[in-house]
Amino acid sequence: MRTVFSRPERWSMYWRETVRQMHDIGVGSVVIVGLISIFMGAVSAIQFAYQLDGQLVPLYYIGYIVRDLAIIELAPTITALVLAGKVGSNIAAELGGMRQKEHIDAMEIMGVNTASYLIMPKIIAGIVMIPLLVTVSAFVATLGGYLATVPTGYLTDMDYLRGLRAFFVPYNVVVMYVKSFVFGYILTSVPSFQGYYVVGGSIELGRASTNAVVYSNILILLFDYLIAVLLTG
Amino acid sequence: MIRIENLSKSFGDVPVLKGITHTFEKGKTNLIIGRSGAGKTVLLKSLVGLIAPTGGSVWYDDVEFSALGKEEVRAIRMDVGMLFQGSALFDSMSVEENIRFPLDMFTDWTKDKKIERVNDCLKRVNLENVNDKYPSEISGGMQKRVGIARAIVFKPKYLFCDEPNSGLDPKTALLIDELIQSITYENNMTTVINTHDMNSVMQIGDNIALLYKGDLVWTGNKSEVMESDNETLQDFIFASPFLQKLRAAAMQNGF
């Protein structure tokens, strides 16, 4: 890891690569994140409305629950789990392919610190773009909750908005960003390791790609629990 | 000049190089030949530092290369160029960007100066007007030439070529061989080529080392190849049935 974060040979080249990775990880994932988030919010709202049916709990709680569910848990964790599949497998396959086609050896011969040049931009892009995607996810999830409940007549838009504004705890946003940074690091560093050190042919590359996703998911869930215990326990 | 002394490499309990001592001469095309599995690639990768030898030493002139740390090795990388078996051109970059990559990474040159150097290198390998093409848009032979252009962009002292002819037709292979040899002579480089192509051996074999099961079993040059009575060398040269028939016919006719 020290090699990965060593001093770049040329900052401009690393910056260019980081921007490329930010584009791939960030812009390339907006649609899928938006899609899962809108359904995540919609399903949360519908199911909470179902559970409130016949209870004494006011209906505007739906907005409040959807908002806090999205911020504390669903937006960071579900987004990270989905992106571990999309971004993680992509990173492992890209680096593994470069290893097999001797691109990494070619860069080493030139004198490039390949661990740093190929991995550090991905990790930086991950810890910058994943929090941004999680922010988008949280907003879209609350929009999904609105679309699933207000136009369908479960509750009025005033009730939903009242719920969104109720009992807001800014600390929950801090928890969301802590999770996002940690998950962003996991879902870029684990696949990078799996891809960079791949040995063998296409079967091993496929295995590395699968391992990247599986290990990332396990670590994301483990750290989700640890962060929950440490910050909210 | 590159010198190896008692160089050995094992993977687990399996010895791949068994204490090889040899000198690759400056200003010459030095060939490492041998059958598949003889240890050629491991030797070449040990020479350039991509594989750490188990024992022995590698000397680049008077510098013990194998004793250098990772950062020290990086510092002398500009003196080293390498052509890979599959060319190893970066797919997402154009021909120009591929050749310019080391210049972008290690020099403060202006963009115009870099492009001028790229064009010089492309001209030297007889390629022009391919700057904007991507590796997938050019032929295998052109990819090799771009690989050579990238390898010589810093005018290295040492050039390494791993199976430069693999996957090429005989005529293109000949052109690549001639190109590597002429660049070697022009720049007085120490060139080490790993090959099992007999045409290359007879065409550009200034200094040949035959590996067999990890041992160095014969050294010489292209004019000594046919005269040698080394059995392993003869087995290697005349492995093809066509050449065996040719040799039998020649012997029958008293040649």
CSV table of C-alpha atoms in Angstrom, one decimal:
chain,number,residue,atom,x,y,z
A,1,MET,CA,0.0,0.0,0.0
A,2,ARG,CA,3.0,2.3,0.6
A,3,THR,CA,4.0,1.7,-3.0
A,4,VAL,CA,0.5,2.7,-4.2
A,5,PHE,CA,0.6,6.0,-2.3
A,6,SER,CA,4.2,6.9,-3.1
A,7,ARG,CA,5.2,10.2,-4.8
A,8,PRO,CA,4.0,10.3,-8.5
A,9,GLU,CA,6.6,10.6,-11.2
A,10,ARG,CA,4.6,13.3,-12.8
A,11,TRP,CA,1.6,14.9,-11.2
A,12,SER,CA,-0.1,15.9,-14.4
A,13,MET,CA,-0.2,12.3,-15.7
A,14,TYR,CA,-1.7,11.1,-12.4
A,15,TRP,CA,-4.2,13.9,-12.4
A,16,ARG,CA,-5.3,13.1,-16.0
A,17,GLU,CA,-5.7,9.4,-15.0
A,18,THR,CA,-7.6,10.4,-11.9
A,19,VAL,CA,-10.0,12.5,-13.9
A,20,ARG,CA,-10.5,9.6,-16.3
A,21,GLN,CA,-11.3,7.3,-13.5
A,22,MET,CA,-13.7,9.8,-11.9
A,23,HIS,CA,-15.5,10.0,-15.2
A,24,ASP,CA,-15.7,6.2,-15.5
A,25,ILE,CA,-16.7,5.6,-11.9
A,26,GLY,CA,-18.9,8.7,-11.3
A,27,VAL,CA,-20.6,9.7,-14.6
A,28,GLY,CA,-20.6,6.1,-15.7
A,29,SER,CA,-22.6,5.0,-12.7
A,30,VAL,CA,-25.1,7.8,-12.4
A,31,VAL,CA,-27.9,6.0,-14.3
A,32,ILE,CA,-27.7,2.7,-12.5
A,33,VAL,CA,-27.4,4.5,-9.1
A,34,GLY,CA,-30.5,6.7,-10.0
A,35,LEU,CA,-32.4,3.7,-11.1
A,36,ILE,CA,-31.8,1.6,-8.0
A,37,SER,CA,-32.3,4.6,-5.7
A,38,ILE,CA,-35.7,5.6,-7.1
A,39,PHE,CA,-37.0,2.0,-6.6
A,40,MET,CA,-35.3,1.8,-3.2
A,41,GLY,CA,-37.2,4.9,-2.0
A,42,ALA,CA,-40.4,3.9,-3.6
A,43,VAL,CA,-40.5,0.4,-2.1
A,44,SER,CA,-39.5,1.7,1.3
A,45,ALA,CA,-42.3,4.3,1.2
A,46,ILE,CA,-44.9,1.8,0.0
A,47,GLN,CA,-44.0,-0.9,2.6
A,48,PHE,CA,-43.9,1.6,5.4
A,49,ALA,CA,-47.3,2.9,4.4
A,50,TYR,CA,-48.5,-0.7,4.4
A,51,GLN,CA,-47.1,-1.2,8.0
A,52,LEU,CA,-48.7,2.0,9.2
A,53,ASP,CA,-52.1,1.0,7.9
A,54,GLY,CA,-54.6,1.0,10.8
A,55,GLN,CA,-51.9,2.3,13.3
A,56,LEU,CA,-51.9,5.5,15.3
A,57,VAL,CA,-48.7,6.7,13.8
A,58,PRO,CA,-49.2,9.8,11.6
A,59,LEU,CA,-48.8,9.2,7.9
A,60,TYR,CA,-46.2,12.0,7.4
A,61,TYR,CA,-43.8,9.6,9.2
A,62,ILE,CA,-43.4,8.0,5.8
A,63,GLY,CA,-41.4,10.9,4.5
A,64,TYR,CA,-39.3,10.9,7.7
A,65,ILE,CA,-38.6,7.2,7.5
A,66,VAL,CA,-37.8,7.2,3.8
A,67,ARG,CA,-35.4,10.1,4.3
A,68,ASP,CA,-33.5,8.6,7.3
A,69,LEU,CA,-33.4,5.1,5.8
A,70,ALA,CA,-31.9,6.5,2.6
A,71,ILE,CA,-29.4,8.7,4.4
A,72,ILE,CA,-28.2,6.3,7.1
A,73,GLU,CA,-28.3,2.9,5.4
A,74,LEU,CA,-29.8,2.4,2.0
A,75,ALA,CA,-28.1,5.1,-0.1
A,76,PRO,CA,-24.5,4.3,1.1
A,77,THR,CA,-24.8,0.6,1.5
A,78,ILE,CA,-27.0,-0.4,-1.4
A,79,THR,CA,-25.2,1.9,-3.8
A,80,ALA,CA,-21.8,0.5,-2.6
A,81,LEU,CA,-23.0,-3.1,-3.0
A,82,VAL,CA,-24.3,-2.4,-6.5
A,83,LEU,CA,-21.1,-0.5,-7.5
A,84,ALA,CA,-18.9,-3.2,-6.1
A,85,GLY,CA,-20.4,-5.3,-8.8
A,86,LYS,CA,-20.2,-2.7,-11.6
A,87,VAL,CA,-17.1,-0.8,-10.8
A,88,GLY,CA,-15.3,-3.5,-8.9
A,89,SER,CA,-15.5,-6.2,-11.6
A,90,ASN,CA,-14.5,-3.5,-14.2
A,91,ILE,CA,-11.4,-2.5,-12.3
A,92,ALA,CA,-10.3,-6.1,-11.7
A,93,ALA,CA,-10.9,-7.0,-15.4
A,94,GLU,CA,-9.1,-3.8,-16.6
A,95,LEU,CA,-6.0,-4.4,-14.4
A,96,GLY,CA,-6.0,-8.1,-14.9
A,97,GLY,CA,-6.2,-7.7,-18.7
A,98,MET,CA,-3.3,-5.2,-18.6
A,99,ARG,CA,-1.3,-7.7,-16.5
A,100,GLN,CA,-2.0,-10.5,-19.0
A,101,LYS,CA,-1.3,-8.4,-22.1
A,102,GLU,CA,2.0,-7.3,-20.5
A,103,HIS,CA,1.0,-3.6,-20.4
A,104,ILE,CA,2.0,-3.5,-16.7
A,105,ASP,CA,5.4,-5.0,-17.6
A,106,ALA,CA,5.8,-2.5,-20.4
A,107,MET,CA,5.2,0.4,-18.0
A,108,GLU,CA,7.5,-1.1,-15.4
A,109,ILE,CA,10.3,-1.3,-18.0
A,110,MET,CA,9.7,2.4,-18.8
A,111,GLY,CA,10.3,3.1,-15.1
A,112,VAL,CA,6.7,3.8,-14.1
A,113,ASN,CA,5.6,2.9,-10.6
A,114,THR,CA,2.6,0.9,-11.9
A,115,ALA,CA,1.1,0.1,-8.5
A,116,SER,CA,0.9,3.8,-7.9
A,117,TYR,CA,0.0,5.0,-11.4
A,118,LEU,CA,-2.7,2.4,-12.0
A,119,ILE,CA,-4.2,2.0,-8.5
A,120,MET,CA,-3.9,5.4,-6.7
A,121,PRO,CA,-6.1,7.3,-9.3
A,122,LYS,CA,-8.8,4.6,-8.9
A,123,ILE,CA,-8.8,4.8,-5.1
A,124,ILE,CA,-8.9,8.6,-5.2
A,125,ALA,CA,-11.7,8.6,-7.8
A,126,GLY,CA,-13.5,6.1,-5.6
A,127,ILE,CA,-13.3,8.1,-2.4
A,128,VAL,CA,-14.3,11.3,-4.2
A,129,MET,CA,-17.1,10.0,-6.5
A,130,ILE,CA,-18.8,7.4,-4.3
A,131,PRO,CA,-19.8,10.0,-1.7
A,132,LEU,CA,-21.2,12.1,-4.6
A,133,LEU,CA,-23.1,9.2,-6.0
A,134,VAL,CA,-24.4,8.4,-2.5
A,135,THR,CA,-25.6,12.0,-2.2
A,136,VAL,CA,-27.4,11.6,-5.5
A,137,SER,CA,-28.8,8.3,-4.3
A,138,ALA,CA,-30.2,9.8,-1.1
A,139,PHE,CA,-32.0,12.6,-3.0
A,140,VAL,CA,-33.4,10.3,-5.7
A,141,ALA,CA,-34.5,7.8,-3.0
A,142,THR,CA,-36.6,10.4,-1.3
A,143,LEU,CA,-38.0,11.5,-4.7
A,144,GLY,CA,-38.8,7.8,-5.3
A,145,GLY,CA,-40.7,7.7,-2.0
A,146,TYR,CA,-42.6,10.8,-3.0
A,147,LEU,CA,-43.5,9.4,-6.4
A,148,ALA,CA,-44.7,6.2,-4.9
A,149,THR,CA,-46.9,7.7,-2.3
A,150,VAL,CA,-48.2,11.2,-3.3
A,151,PRO,CA,-49.5,10.7,-6.9
A,152,THR,CA,-51.0,7.3,-5.8
A,153,GLY,CA,-53.0,8.9,-3.0
A,154,TYR,CA,-51.3,7.3,0.1
A,155,LEU,CA,-50.7,10.8,1.5
A,156,THR,CA,-50.7,14.4,0.4
A,157,ASP,CA,-47.5,16.2,-0.8
A,158,MET,CA,-47.7,18.4,2.2
A,159,ASP,CA,-47.6,15.4,4.5
A,160,TYR,CA,-44.7,13.9,2.7
A,161,LEU,CA,-42.7,17.2,2.8
A,162,ARG,CA,-43.6,17.6,6.4
A,163,GLY,CA,-42.1,14.2,7.1
A,164,LEU,CA,-39.0,15.0,5.1
A,165,ARG,CA,-38.4,18.0,7.3
A,166,ALA,CA,-39.3,16.3,10.6
A,167,PHE,CA,-36.7,15.2,13.2
A,168,PHE,CA,-33.8,15.9,10.9
A,169,VAL,CA,-30.5,15.0,12.6
A,170,PRO,CA,-27.5,16.4,10.7
A,171,TYR,CA,-25.2,13.8,12.3
A,172,ASN,CA,-26.9,11.2,10.2
A,173,VAL,CA,-25.4,12.9,7.1
A,174,VAL,CA,-22.0,12.6,8.7
A,175,VAL,CA,-22.6,8.9,9.2
A,176,MET,CA,-23.6,8.6,5.5
A,177,TYR,CA,-20.4,10.3,4.4
A,178,VAL,CA,-18.2,8.2,6.7
A,179,LYS,CA,-19.7,5.1,5.2
A,180,SER,CA,-19.4,6.5,1.6
A,181,PHE,CA,-15.7,7.2,2.0
A,182,VAL,CA,-14.9,3.8,3.6
A,183,PHE,CA,-17.0,2.0,1.0
A,184,GLY,CA,-15.4,4.0,-1.8
A,185,TYR,CA,-12.0,2.9,-0.6
A,186,ILE,CA,-13.0,-0.7,-0.3
A,187,LEU,CA,-14.7,-1.0,-3.7
A,188,THR,CA,-11.7,0.4,-5.5
A,189,SER,CA,-8.8,-1.0,-3.5
A,190,VAL,CA,-9.9,-4.6,-3.2
A,191,PRO,CA,-10.6,-5.1,-7.0
A,192,SER,CA,-7.4,-3.3,-7.8
A,193,PHE,CA,-5.4,-5.8,-5.7
A,194,GLN,CA,-7.3,-8.7,-7.3
A,195,GLY,CA,-6.7,-7.5,-10.8
A,196,TYR,CA,-3.1,-6.2,-10.4
A,197,TYR,CA,-1.8,-9.5,-9.0
A,198,VAL,CA,-3.7,-11.9,-11.3
A,199,VAL,CA,-1.6,-14.8,-12.6
A,200,GLY,CA,-2.7,-17.1,-15.4
A,201,GLY,CA,-5.2,-16.9,-18.2
A,202,SER,CA,-8.9,-16.0,-18.8
A,203,ILE,CA,-10.2,-18.4,-16.1
A,204,GLU,CA,-8.0,-16.8,-13.5
A,205,LEU,CA,-9.1,-13.3,-14.7
A,206,GLY,CA,-12.7,-14.3,-14.3
A,207,ARG,CA,-12.0,-15.7,-10.9
A,208,ALA,CA,-10.2,-12.5,-9.9
A,209,SER,CA,-13.1,-10.5,-11.1
A,210,THR,CA,-15.6,-12.6,-9.1
A,211,ASN,CA,-13.4,-12.5,-6.0
A,212,ALA,CA,-13.2,-8.7,-6.3
A,213,VAL,CA,-17.0,-8.4,-6.1
A,214,VAL,CA,-17.4,-11.1,-3.4
A,215,TYR,CA,-14.7,-9.8,-1.1
A,216,SER,CA,-15.7,-6.1,-1.6
A,217,ASN,CA,-19.3,-7.0,-0.7
A,218,ILE,CA,-18.3,-8.9,2.4
A,219,LEU,CA,-16.0,-6.1,3.5
A,220,ILE,CA,-18.7,-3.4,2.8
A,221,LEU,CA,-21.2,-5.3,4.9
A,222,LEU,CA,-18.7,-5.9,7.7
A,223,PHE,CA,-17.7,-2.2,7.8
A,224,ASP,CA,-21.3,-1.2,7.5
A,225,TYR,CA,-21.9,-3.0,10.8
A,226,LEU,CA,-18.7,-1.7,12.4
A,227,ILE,CA,-19.4,1.9,11.5
A,228,ALA,CA,-23.0,1.5,12.7
A,229,VAL,CA,-21.7,0.2,16.1
A,230,LEU,CA,-19.0,2.9,16.4
A,231,LEU,CA,-21.0,5.9,15.2
A,232,THR,CA,-24.6,5.1,16.2
A,233,GLY,CA,-24.3,2.3,18.7
B,1,MET,CA,27.4,-4.8,-22.5
B,2,ILE,CA,25.4,-7.0,-20.2
B,3,ARG,CA,27.0,-9.8,-18.2
B,4,ILE,CA,25.3,-12.5,-16.2
B,5,GLU,CA,27.2,-14.5,-13.7
B,6,ASN,CA,26.0,-17.8,-12.4
B,7,LEU,CA,22.4,-16.7,-12.8
B,8,SER,CA,19.8,-19.1,-11.5
B,9,LYS,CA,16.1,-19.0,-11.0
B,10,SER,CA,13.7,-21.6,-9.5
B,11,PHE,CA,10.0,-21.6,-9.1
B,12,GLY,CA,9.4,-23.6,-6.0
B,13,ASP,CA,11.5,-26.8,-6.3
B,14,VAL,CA,11.7,-26.5,-10.1
B,15,PRO,CA,15.0,-25.0,-11.4
B,16,VAL,CA,14.4,-23.0,-14.6
B,17,LEU,CA,17.8,-21.4,-15.0
B,18,LYS,CA,20.8,-23.4,-13.7
B,19,GLY,CA,23.7,-21.0,-13.0
B,20,ILE,CA,24.2,-19.4,-16.4
B,21,THR,CA,27.3,-17.2,-17.1
B,22,HIS,CA,27.3,-15.3,-20.4
B,23,THR,CA,28.1,-11.9,-21.9
B,24,PHE,CA,25.8,-10.0,-24.2
B,25,GLU,CA,28.0,-7.8,-26.3
B,26,LYS,CA,27.6,-4.1,-27.1
B,27,GLY,CA,26.7,-3.1,-30.7
B,28,LYS,CA,25.6,-6.6,-31.5
B,29,THR,CA,22.3,-8.5,-31.8
B,30,ASN,CA,22.6,-11.1,-29.0
B,31,LEU,CA,20.1,-14.0,-29.5
B,32,ILE,CA,18.9,-16.3,-26.8
B,33,ILE,CA,17.5,-19.4,-28.6
B,34,GLY,CA,16.0,-22.7,-27.4
B,35,ARG,CA,12.9,-24.8,-27.4
B,36,SER,CA,9.7,-23.8,-25.6
B,37,GLY,CA,10.3,-24.3,-21.8
B,38,ALA,CA,14.1,-23.9,-22.1
B,39,GLY,CA,14.0,-20.8,-19.9
B,40,LYS,CA,14.4,-18.1,-22.5
B,41,THR,CA,11.6,-15.8,-21.3
B,42,VAL,CA,12.6,-16.3,-17.6
B,43,LEU,CA,16.2,-15.3,-18.6
B,44,LEU,CA,15.1,-12.3,-20.5
B,45,LYS,CA,12.7,-11.2,-17.7
B,46,SER,CA,15.5,-11.7,-15.2
B,47,LEU,CA,17.8,-9.5,-17.3
B,48,VAL,CA,15.3,-6.6,-17.3
B,49,GLY,CA,14.3,-7.0,-13.7
B,50,LEU,CA,10.8,-8.2,-14.2
B,51,ILE,CA,11.7,-11.5,-12.4
B,52,ALA,CA,14.1,-11.6,-9.4
B,53,PRO,CA,16.7,-14.3,-9.9
B,54,THR,CA,17.2,-16.8,-7.2
B,55,GLY,CA,21.0,-16.5,-7.4
B,56,GLY,CA,23.8,-15.0,-9.4
B,57,SER,CA,24.1,-11.5,-10.7
B,58,VAL,CA,23.2,-9.3,-13.7
B,59,TRP,CA,25.6,-6.5,-14.7
B,60,TYR,CA,24.8,-3.6,-17.0
B,61,ASP,CA,28.3,-2.5,-18.0
B,62,ASP,CA,29.9,-1.8,-14.5
B,63,VAL,CA,26.6,-1.5,-12.6
B,64,GLU,CA,25.3,-4.6,-10.8
B,65,PHE,CA,21.7,-4.3,-11.9
B,66,SER,CA,20.4,-7.2,-9.9
B,67,ALA,CA,21.6,-5.6,-6.6
B,68,LEU,CA,19.8,-2.3,-7.2
B,69,GLY,CA,16.8,-1.3,-5.2
B,70,LYS,CA,13.4,-0.7,-6.9
B,71,GLU,CA,13.9,3.1,-7.0
B,72,GLU,CA,17.4,2.8,-8.3
B,73,VAL,CA,16.2,0.5,-11.0
B,74,ARG,CA,13.6,3.0,-12.0
B,75,ALA,CA,16.2,5.7,-12.3
B,76,ILE,CA,18.1,3.8,-15.0
B,77,ARG,CA,15.0,2.7,-16.9
B,78,MET,CA,15.5,5.4,-19.5
B,79,ASP,CA,18.5,3.4,-20.7
B,80,VAL,CA,16.3,0.4,-21.3
B,81,GLY,CA,13.8,-0.3,-24.1
B,82,MET,CA,11.8,-3.5,-24.6
B,83,LEU,CA,9.7,-4.9,-27.4
B,84,PHE,CA,7.2,-7.4,-26.0
B,85,GLN,CA,5.9,-10.5,-27.7
B,86,GLY,CA,2.4,-9.1,-28.1
B,87,SER,CA,3.7,-5.6,-28.6
B,88,ALA,CA,2.0,-4.5,-25.3
B,89,LEU,CA,0.6,-1.3,-26.9
B,90,PHE,CA,-2.0,0.4,-24.7
B,91,ASP,CA,-5.4,-0.2,-26.4
B,92,SER,CA,-7.0,3.0,-25.2
B,93,MET,CA,-4.2,5.2,-26.6
B,94,SER,CA,-3.4,6.1,-30.3
B,95,VAL,CA,-0.1,5.2,-31.8
B,96,GLU,CA,1.2,8.7,-31.1
B,97,GLU,CA,0.0,8.6,-27.5
B,98,ASN,CA,1.6,5.1,-27.0
B,99,ILE,CA,5.0,6.4,-28.1
B,100,ARG,CA,4.6,9.7,-26.3
B,101,PHE,CA,3.6,8.0,-23.0
B,102,PRO,CA,7.2,7.7,-21.6
B,103,LEU,CA,8.0,11.2,-22.7
B,104,ASP,CA,4.8,12.6,-21.0
B,105,MET,CA,5.7,10.7,-17.9
B,106,PHE,CA,9.4,11.5,-17.6
B,107,THR,CA,10.2,14.7,-19.5
B,108,ASP,CA,9.4,18.4,-19.3
B,109,TRP,CA,9.6,18.7,-23.1
B,110,THR,CA,7.1,20.9,-24.9
B,111,LYS,CA,4.3,19.1,-26.8
B,112,ASP,CA,5.8,20.0,-30.2
B,113,LYS,CA,9.2,18.6,-29.2
B,114,LYS,CA,7.5,15.4,-28.0
B,115,ILE,CA,5.6,15.1,-31.3
B,116,GLU,CA,8.7,15.7,-33.2
B,117,ARG,CA,10.5,12.9,-31.4
B,118,VAL,CA,7.5,10.6,-31.9
B,119,ASN,CA,7.5,11.3,-35.6
B,120,ASP,CA,11.3,10.7,-35.8
B,121,CYS,CA,10.8,7.3,-34.1
B,122,LEU,CA,7.9,6.4,-36.4
B,123,LYS,CA,10.0,7.4,-39.4
B,124,ARG,CA,12.9,5.3,-38.2
B,125,VAL,CA,10.7,2.2,-38.2
B,126,ASN,CA,9.3,3.1,-41.6
B,127,LEU,CA,5.8,4.1,-40.4
B,128,GLU,CA,4.2,7.4,-41.3
B,129,ASN,CA,0.6,8.8,-41.1
B,130,VAL,CA,-0.5,6.3,-38.4
B,131,ASN,CA,-0.2,8.8,-35.5
B,132,ASP,CA,-4.0,8.9,-34.9
B,133,LYS,CA,-4.7,5.2,-35.4
B,134,TYR,CA,-5.3,2.9,-32.5
B,135,PRO,CA,-3.5,-0.5,-32.1
B,136,SER,CA,-6.6,-2.4,-33.1
B,137,GLU,CA,-6.6,-0.5,-36.4
B,138,ILE,CA,-3.1,-1.5,-37.6
B,139,SER,CA,-1.6,-4.9,-38.6
B,140,GLY,CA,0.5,-7.1,-36.3
B,141,GLY,CA,3.7,-6.1,-38.2
B,142,MET,CA,2.9,-2.4,-37.8
B,143,GLN,CA,2.1,-3.0,-34.1
B,144,LYS,CA,5.6,-4.5,-33.7
B,145,ARG,CA,7.1,-1.5,-35.4
B,146,VAL,CA,5.2,0.9,-33.1
B,147,GLY,CA,6.5,-1.3,-30.2
B,148,ILE,CA,10.0,-0.7,-31.5
B,149,ALA,CA,9.4,3.0,-31.9
B,150,ARG,CA,8.2,3.2,-28.3
B,151,ALA,CA,11.2,1.2,-27.1
B,152,ILE,CA,13.7,3.5,-28.7
B,153,VAL,CA,12.0,6.8,-27.9
B,154,PHE,CA,14.7,7.6,-25.2
B,155,LYS,CA,17.6,6.2,-27.4
B,156,PRO,CA,18.3,3.4,-24.9
B,157,LYS,CA,21.6,1.7,-24.4
B,158,TYR,CA,20.0,-1.7,-23.9
B,159,LEU,CA,17.2,-3.1,-26.1
B,160,PHE,CA,15.4,-6.3,-25.2
B,161,CYS,CA,13.1,-8.1,-27.6
B,162,ASP,CA,10.8,-11.0,-26.6
B,163,GLU,CA,9.9,-13.1,-29.6
B,164,PRO,CA,9.8,-10.2,-32.0
B,165,ASN,CA,8.7,-12.4,-34.9
B,166,SER,CA,5.9,-14.3,-33.2
B,167,GLY,CA,2.7,-14.2,-35.2
B,168,LEU,CA,4.3,-12.6,-38.2
B,169,ASP,CA,4.6,-13.9,-41.8
B,170,PRO,CA,8.2,-14.7,-42.8
B,171,LYS,CA,8.6,-11.6,-45.0
B,172,THR,CA,7.4,-9.2,-42.3
B,173,ALA,CA,9.5,-11.1,-39.7
B,174,LEU,CA,12.5,-10.5,-41.9
B,175,LEU,CA,11.8,-6.8,-42.0
B,176,ILE,CA,11.5,-6.6,-38.2
B,177,ASP,CA,14.7,-8.5,-37.8
B,178,GLU,CA,16.6,-6.2,-40.2
B,179,LEU,CA,15.1,-3.2,-38.4
B,180,ILE,CA,16.2,-4.3,-35.0
B,181,GLN,CA,19.7,-5.1,-36.3
B,182,SER,CA,20.1,-1.8,-38.1
B,183,ILE,CA,18.9,0.2,-35.1
B,184,THR,CA,21.3,-1.8,-32.9
B,185,TYR,CA,24.3,-1.0,-35.2
B,186,GLU,CA,23.3,2.7,-35.6
B,187,ASN,CA,23.0,3.4,-31.9
B,188,ASN,CA,25.7,0.9,-30.7
B,189,MET,CA,23.2,-0.7,-28.4
B,190,THR,CA,23.4,-3.9,-26.5
B,191,THR,CA,20.4,-5.8,-28.0
B,192,VAL,CA,19.2,-9.1,-26.5
B,193,ILE,CA,16.6,-11.0,-28.5
B,194,ASN,CA,14.7,-14.0,-27.3
B,195,THR,CA,13.6,-16.2,-30.3
B,196,HIS,CA,13.1,-19.7,-31.6
B,197,ASP,CA,12.9,-18.5,-35.2
B,198,MET,CA,15.7,-20.1,-37.2
B,199,ASN,CA,15.4,-17.4,-39.9
B,200,SER,CA,16.3,-14.8,-37.3
B,201,VAL,CA,19.2,-17.0,-36.0
B,202,MET,CA,20.7,-17.1,-39.5
B,203,GLN,CA,19.8,-13.5,-40.4
B,204,ILE,CA,20.8,-11.5,-37.3
B,205,GLY,CA,22.7,-13.9,-35.0
B,206,ASP,CA,25.8,-11.9,-34.1
B,207,ASN,CA,26.1,-13.7,-30.8
B,208,ILE,CA,23.9,-16.7,-30.1
B,209,ALA,CA,23.3,-18.5,-26.8
B,210,LEU,CA,21.4,-21.8,-26.8
B,211,LEU,CA,19.4,-22.7,-23.7
B,212,TYR,CA,18.4,-26.3,-23.0
B,213,LYS,CA,16.4,-27.1,-19.9
B,214,GLY,CA,17.8,-24.1,-18.1
B,215,ASP,CA,21.4,-24.7,-19.0
B,216,LEU,CA,23.5,-22.7,-21.5
B,217,VAL,CA,24.7,-25.5,-23.8
B,218,TRP,CA,26.2,-23.6,-26.8
B,219,THR,CA,27.4,-20.2,-27.7
B,220,GLY,CA,28.6,-18.9,-31.1
B,221,ASN,CA,27.5,-16.8,-34.0
B,222,LYS,CA,25.4,-17.4,-37.2
B,223,SER,CA,28.3,-18.6,-39.3
B,224,GLU,CA,29.3,-21.1,-36.6
B,225,VAL,CA,25.8,-22.6,-36.3
B,226,MET,CA,25.9,-24.9,-39.3
B,227,GLU,CA,29.5,-26.0,-38.6
B,228,SER,CA,28.8,-26.9,-35.0
B,229,ASP,CA,28.5,-30.6,-34.1
B,230,ASN,CA,26.7,-29.8,-30.8
B,231,GLU,CA,23.9,-32.3,-30.8
B,232,THR,CA,21.4,-30.1,-28.9
B,233,LEU,CA,22.0,-27.3,-31.4
B,234,GLN,CA,21.6,-29.7,-34.4
B,235,ASP,CA,18.4,-31.1,-32.9
B,236,PHE,CA,17.0,-27.6,-32.4
B,237,ILE,CA,18.0,-26.4,-35.9
B,238,PHE,CA,16.7,-29.5,-37.7
B,239,ALA,CA,13.6,-30.0,-35.7
B,240,SER,CA,11.3,-29.4,-38.7
B,241,PRO,CA,10.7,-32.4,-41.0
B,242,PHE,CA,11.2,-30.1,-44.0
B,243,LEU,CA,14.7,-29.2,-42.9
B,244,GLN,CA,15.5,-32.8,-42.0
B,245,LYS,CA,14.7,-33.8,-45.6
B,246,LEU,CA,16.7,-30.9,-47.0
B,247,ARG,CA,19.7,-31.9,-44.9
B,248,ALA,CA,19.4,-35.5,-46.0
B,249,ALA,CA,19.2,-34.5,-49.6
B,250,ALA,CA,22.2,-32.1,-49.3
B,251,MET,CA,24.2,-34.9,-47.6
B,252,GLN,CA,23.3,-37.3,-50.4
B,253,ASN,CA,24.5,-34.8,-53.0
B,254,GLY,CA,27.8,-34.5,-51.2
B,255,PHE,CA,27.3,-31.0,-49.7
